[in-house]
PDB file of C-alpha atoms in Angstrom:
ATOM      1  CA  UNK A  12    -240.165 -46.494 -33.613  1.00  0.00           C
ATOM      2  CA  UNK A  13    -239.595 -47.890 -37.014  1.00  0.00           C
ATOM      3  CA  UNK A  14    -238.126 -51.092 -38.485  1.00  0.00           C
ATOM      4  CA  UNK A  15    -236.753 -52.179 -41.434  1.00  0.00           C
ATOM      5  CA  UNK A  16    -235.632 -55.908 -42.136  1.00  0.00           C
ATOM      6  CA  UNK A  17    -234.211 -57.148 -45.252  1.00  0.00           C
ATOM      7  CA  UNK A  18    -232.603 -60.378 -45.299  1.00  0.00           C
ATOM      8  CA  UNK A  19    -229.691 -61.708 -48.484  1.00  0.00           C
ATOM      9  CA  UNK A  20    -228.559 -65.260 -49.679  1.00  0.00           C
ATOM     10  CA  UNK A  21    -224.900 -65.001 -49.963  1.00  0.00           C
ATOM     11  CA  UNK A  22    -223.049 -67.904 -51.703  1.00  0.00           C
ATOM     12  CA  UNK A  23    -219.843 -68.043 -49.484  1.00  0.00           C
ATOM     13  CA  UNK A  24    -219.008 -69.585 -46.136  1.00  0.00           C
ATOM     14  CA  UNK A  25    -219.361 -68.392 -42.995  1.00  0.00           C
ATOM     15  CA  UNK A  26    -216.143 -67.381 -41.991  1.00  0.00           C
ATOM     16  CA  UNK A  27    -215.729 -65.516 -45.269  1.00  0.00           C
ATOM     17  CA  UNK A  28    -219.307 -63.524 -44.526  1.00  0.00           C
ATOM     18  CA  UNK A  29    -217.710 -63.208 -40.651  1.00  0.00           C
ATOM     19  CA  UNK A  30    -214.725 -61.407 -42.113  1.00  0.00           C
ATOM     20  CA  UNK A  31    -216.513 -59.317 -44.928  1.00  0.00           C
ATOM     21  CA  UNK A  32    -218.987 -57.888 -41.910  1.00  0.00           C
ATOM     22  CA  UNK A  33    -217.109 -57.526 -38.864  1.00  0.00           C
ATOM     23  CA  UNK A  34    -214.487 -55.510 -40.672  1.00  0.00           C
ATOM     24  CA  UNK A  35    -215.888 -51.549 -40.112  1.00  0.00           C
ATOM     25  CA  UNK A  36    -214.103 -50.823 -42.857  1.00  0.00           C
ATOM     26  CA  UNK A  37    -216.167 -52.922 -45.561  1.00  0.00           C
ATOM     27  CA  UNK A  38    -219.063 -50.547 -44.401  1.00  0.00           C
ATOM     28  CA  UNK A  39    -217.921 -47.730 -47.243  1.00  0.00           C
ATOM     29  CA  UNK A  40    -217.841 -50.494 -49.650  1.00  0.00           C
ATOM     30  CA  UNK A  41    -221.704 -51.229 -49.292  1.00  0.00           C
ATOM     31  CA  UNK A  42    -222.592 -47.965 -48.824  1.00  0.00           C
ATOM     32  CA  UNK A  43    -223.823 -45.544 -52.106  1.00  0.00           C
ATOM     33  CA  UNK A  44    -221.079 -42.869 -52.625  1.00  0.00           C
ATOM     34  CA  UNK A  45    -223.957 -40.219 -52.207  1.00  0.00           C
ATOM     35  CA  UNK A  46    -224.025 -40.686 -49.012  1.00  0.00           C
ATOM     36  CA  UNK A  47    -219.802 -39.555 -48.410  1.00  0.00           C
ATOM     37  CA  UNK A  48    -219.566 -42.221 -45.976  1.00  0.00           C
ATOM     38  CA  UNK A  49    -216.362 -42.034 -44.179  1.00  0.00           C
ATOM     39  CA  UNK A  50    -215.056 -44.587 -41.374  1.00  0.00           C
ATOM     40  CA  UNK A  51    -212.943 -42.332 -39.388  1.00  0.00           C
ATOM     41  CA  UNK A  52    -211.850 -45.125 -36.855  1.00  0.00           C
ATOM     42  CA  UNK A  53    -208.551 -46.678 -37.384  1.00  0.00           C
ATOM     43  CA  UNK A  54    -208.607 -50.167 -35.865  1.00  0.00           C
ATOM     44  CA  UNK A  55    -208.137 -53.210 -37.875  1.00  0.00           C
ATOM     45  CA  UNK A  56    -209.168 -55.200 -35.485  1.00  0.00           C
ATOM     46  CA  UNK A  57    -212.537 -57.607 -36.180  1.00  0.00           C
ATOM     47  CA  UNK A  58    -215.373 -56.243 -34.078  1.00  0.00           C
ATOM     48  CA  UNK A  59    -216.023 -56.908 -30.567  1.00  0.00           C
ATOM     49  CA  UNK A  60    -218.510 -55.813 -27.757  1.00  0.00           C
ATOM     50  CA  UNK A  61    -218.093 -52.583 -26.800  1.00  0.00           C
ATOM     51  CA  UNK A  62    -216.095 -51.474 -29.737  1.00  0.00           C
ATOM     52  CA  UNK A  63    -216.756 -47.415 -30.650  1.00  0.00           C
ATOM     53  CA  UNK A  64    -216.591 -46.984 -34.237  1.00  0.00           C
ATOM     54  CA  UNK A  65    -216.521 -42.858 -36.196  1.00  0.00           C
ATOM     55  CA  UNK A  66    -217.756 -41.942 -39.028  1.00  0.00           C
ATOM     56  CA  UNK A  67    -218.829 -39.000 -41.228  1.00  0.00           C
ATOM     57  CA  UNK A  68    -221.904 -39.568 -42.861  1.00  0.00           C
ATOM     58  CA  UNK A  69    -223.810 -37.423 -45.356  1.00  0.00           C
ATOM     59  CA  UNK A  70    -227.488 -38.473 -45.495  1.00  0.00           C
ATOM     60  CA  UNK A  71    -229.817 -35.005 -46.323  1.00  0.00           C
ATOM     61  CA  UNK A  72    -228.423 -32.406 -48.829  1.00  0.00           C
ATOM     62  CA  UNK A  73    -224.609 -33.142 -49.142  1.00  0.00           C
ATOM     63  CA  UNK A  74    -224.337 -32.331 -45.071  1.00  0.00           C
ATOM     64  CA  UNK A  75    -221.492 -33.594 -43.493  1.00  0.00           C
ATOM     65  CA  UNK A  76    -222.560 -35.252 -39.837  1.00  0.00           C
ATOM     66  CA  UNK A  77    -220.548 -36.870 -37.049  1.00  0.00           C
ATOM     67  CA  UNK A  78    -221.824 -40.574 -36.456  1.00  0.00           C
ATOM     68  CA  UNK A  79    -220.477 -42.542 -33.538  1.00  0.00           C
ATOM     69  CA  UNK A  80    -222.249 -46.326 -33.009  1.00  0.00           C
ATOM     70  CA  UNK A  81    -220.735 -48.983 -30.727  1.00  0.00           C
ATOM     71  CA  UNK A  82    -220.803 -52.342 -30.787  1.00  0.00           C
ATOM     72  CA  UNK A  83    -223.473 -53.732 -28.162  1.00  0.00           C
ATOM     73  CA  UNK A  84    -223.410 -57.268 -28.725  1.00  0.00           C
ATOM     74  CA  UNK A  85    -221.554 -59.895 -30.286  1.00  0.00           C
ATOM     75  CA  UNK A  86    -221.834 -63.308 -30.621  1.00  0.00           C
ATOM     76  CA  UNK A  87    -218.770 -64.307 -33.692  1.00  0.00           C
ATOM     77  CA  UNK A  88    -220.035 -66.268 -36.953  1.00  0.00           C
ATOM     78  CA  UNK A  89    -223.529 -65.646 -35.658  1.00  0.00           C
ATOM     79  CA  UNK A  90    -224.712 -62.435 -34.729  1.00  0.00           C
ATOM     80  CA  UNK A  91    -223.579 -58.519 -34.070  1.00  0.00           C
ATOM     81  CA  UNK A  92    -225.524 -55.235 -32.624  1.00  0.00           C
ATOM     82  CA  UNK A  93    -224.474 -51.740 -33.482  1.00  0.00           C
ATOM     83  CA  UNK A  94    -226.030 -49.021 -31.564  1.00  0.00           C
ATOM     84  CA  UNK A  95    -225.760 -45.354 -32.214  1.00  0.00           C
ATOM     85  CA  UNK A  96    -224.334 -43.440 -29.625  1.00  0.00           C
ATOM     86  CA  UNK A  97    -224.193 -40.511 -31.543  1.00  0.00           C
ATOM     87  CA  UNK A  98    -225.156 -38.821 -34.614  1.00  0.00           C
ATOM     88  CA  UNK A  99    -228.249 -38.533 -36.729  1.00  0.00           C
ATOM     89  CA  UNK A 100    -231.010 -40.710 -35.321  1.00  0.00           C
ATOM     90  CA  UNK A 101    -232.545 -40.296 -31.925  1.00  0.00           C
ATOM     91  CA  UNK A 102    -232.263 -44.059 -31.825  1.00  0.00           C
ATOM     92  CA  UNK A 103    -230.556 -46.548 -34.132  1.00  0.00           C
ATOM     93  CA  UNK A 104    -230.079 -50.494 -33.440  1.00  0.00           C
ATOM     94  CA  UNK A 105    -228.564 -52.286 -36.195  1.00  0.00           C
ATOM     95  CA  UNK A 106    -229.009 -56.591 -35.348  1.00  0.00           C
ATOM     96  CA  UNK A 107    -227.116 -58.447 -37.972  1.00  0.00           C
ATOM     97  CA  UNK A 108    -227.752 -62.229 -38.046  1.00  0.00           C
ATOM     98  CA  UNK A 109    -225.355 -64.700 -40.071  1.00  0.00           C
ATOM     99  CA  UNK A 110    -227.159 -68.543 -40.635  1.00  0.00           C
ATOM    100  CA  UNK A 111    -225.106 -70.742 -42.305  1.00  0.00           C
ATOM    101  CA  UNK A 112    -227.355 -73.410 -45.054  1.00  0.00           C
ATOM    102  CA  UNK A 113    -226.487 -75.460 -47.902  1.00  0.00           C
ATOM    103  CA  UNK A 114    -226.432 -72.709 -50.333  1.00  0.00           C
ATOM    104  CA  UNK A 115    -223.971 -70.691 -48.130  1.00  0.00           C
ATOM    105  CA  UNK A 116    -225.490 -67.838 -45.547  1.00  0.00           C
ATOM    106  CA  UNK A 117    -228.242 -66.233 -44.979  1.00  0.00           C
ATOM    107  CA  UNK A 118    -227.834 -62.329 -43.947  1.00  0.00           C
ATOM    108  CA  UNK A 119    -230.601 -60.881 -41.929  1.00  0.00           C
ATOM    109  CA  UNK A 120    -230.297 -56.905 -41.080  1.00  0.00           C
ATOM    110  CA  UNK A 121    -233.015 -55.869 -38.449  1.00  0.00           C
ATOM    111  CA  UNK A 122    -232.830 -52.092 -37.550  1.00  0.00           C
ATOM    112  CA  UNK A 123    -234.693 -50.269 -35.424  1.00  0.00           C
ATOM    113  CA  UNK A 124    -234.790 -46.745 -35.795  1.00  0.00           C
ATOM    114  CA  UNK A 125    -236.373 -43.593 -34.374  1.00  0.00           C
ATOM    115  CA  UNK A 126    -235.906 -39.928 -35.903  1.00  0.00           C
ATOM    116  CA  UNK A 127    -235.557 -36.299 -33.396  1.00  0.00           C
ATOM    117  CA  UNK A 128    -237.692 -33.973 -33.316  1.00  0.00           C
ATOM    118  CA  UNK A 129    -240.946 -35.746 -32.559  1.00  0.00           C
ATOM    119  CA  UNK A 130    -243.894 -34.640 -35.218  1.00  0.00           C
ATOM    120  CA  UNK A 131    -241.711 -33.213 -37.262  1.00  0.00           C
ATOM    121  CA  UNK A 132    -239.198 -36.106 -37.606  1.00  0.00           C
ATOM    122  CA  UNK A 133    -242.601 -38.141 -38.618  1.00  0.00           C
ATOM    123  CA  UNK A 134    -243.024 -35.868 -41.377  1.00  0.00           C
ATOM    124  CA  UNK A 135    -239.467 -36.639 -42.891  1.00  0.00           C
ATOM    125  CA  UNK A 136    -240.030 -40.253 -42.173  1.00  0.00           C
ATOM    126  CA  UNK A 137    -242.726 -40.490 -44.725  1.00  0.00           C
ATOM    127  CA  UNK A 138    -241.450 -37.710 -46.857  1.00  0.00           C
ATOM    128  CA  UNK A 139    -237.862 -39.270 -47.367  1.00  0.00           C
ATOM    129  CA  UNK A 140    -236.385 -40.917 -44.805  1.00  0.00           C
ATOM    130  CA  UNK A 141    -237.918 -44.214 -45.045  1.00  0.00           C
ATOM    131  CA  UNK A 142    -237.180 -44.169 -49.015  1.00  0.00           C
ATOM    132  CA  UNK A 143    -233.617 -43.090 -48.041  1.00  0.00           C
ATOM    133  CA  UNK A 144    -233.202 -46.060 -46.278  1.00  0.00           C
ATOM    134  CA  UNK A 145    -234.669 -48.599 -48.531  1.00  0.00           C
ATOM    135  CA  UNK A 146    -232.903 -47.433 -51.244  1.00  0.00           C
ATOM    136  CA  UNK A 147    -229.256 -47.311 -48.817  1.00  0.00           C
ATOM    137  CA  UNK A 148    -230.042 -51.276 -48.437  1.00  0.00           C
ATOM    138  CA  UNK A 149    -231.055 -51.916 -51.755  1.00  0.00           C
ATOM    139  CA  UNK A 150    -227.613 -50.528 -53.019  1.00  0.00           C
ATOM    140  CA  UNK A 151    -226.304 -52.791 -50.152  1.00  0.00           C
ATOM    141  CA  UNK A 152    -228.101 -55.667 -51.564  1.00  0.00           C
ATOM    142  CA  UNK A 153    -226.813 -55.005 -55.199  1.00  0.00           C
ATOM    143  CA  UNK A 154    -223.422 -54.605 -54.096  1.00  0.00           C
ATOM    144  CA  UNK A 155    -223.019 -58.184 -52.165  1.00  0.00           C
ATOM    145  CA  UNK A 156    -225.120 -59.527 -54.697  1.00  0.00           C
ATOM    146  CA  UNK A 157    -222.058 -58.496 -57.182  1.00  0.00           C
ATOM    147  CA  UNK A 158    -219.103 -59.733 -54.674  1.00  0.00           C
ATOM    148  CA  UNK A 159    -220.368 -62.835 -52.952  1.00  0.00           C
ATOM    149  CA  UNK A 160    -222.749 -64.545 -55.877  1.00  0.00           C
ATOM    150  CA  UNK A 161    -221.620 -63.805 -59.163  1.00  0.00           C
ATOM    151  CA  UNK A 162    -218.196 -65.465 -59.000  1.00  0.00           C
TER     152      UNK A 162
END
């Protein structure tokens, strides 16, 4: 099992960081074009537990896959859980954490993540997966760097 944290200063309140993340939708938004990331579910409707949300996703090599997560926990302005119930990973769990402070709120992503096929998954861990990632958030950074803190 892997992990990768990053946590972002945004300069807005919290019902405007609420709105921005709870919105599926937003997700193609912080998301590097690269990647062809599609939400495929239709609801407008702010997240809530239990909530199945499609997408297409394109991670390795242009490849178009199928990824389904749902929404495992909720707790609004605070805290939300996606969990992959289908698609690339052989386990994904996405814990997003909202904390409201002076200067606005603080973001903190924790995922934990575990790649198929056992050895060889290991392999493309350290060979690109890992870097994949990093780089996915960094664009993520970057991007609500740009919308919530340079107004």
């Amino acid at each position: 099992m892997y992990r990768l944290y990053r946590e972002q200063q945004l300069k807005c309140d919290i019902e405007t960081a609420w709105e921005f993340f709870s919105s599926p939708h937003n997700l193609s938004e912080i998301t590097p074009a690269s990647m062809s990331f599609v939400v495929l579910s239709e609801s407008d409707e702010p997240i809530f537990k239990g909530m199945e949300i499609d997408y297409t996703v394109s991670p390795v090599l242009g490849i178009p896959m199928r990824w389904k997560t749902v929404i495992s926990q909720v707790e609004d302005y605070k805290s939300f859980t996606d969990f992959q119930k289908e698609g690339p990973y052989k386990h994904w769990n996405h814990f997003h954490e909202f904390i409201p402070n002076e200067d606005g709120v603080l973001i903190r992503d924790t995922v934990d993540y575990e790649l198929p096929m056992g050895f060889l998954g290991k392999i493309a861990h350290r060979i690109f997966v890992k870097e994949k990632l990093r780089s996915i958030f960094d664009f993520r950074y970057r991007v609500l760097d740009d919308l919530f803190n340079k107004k």
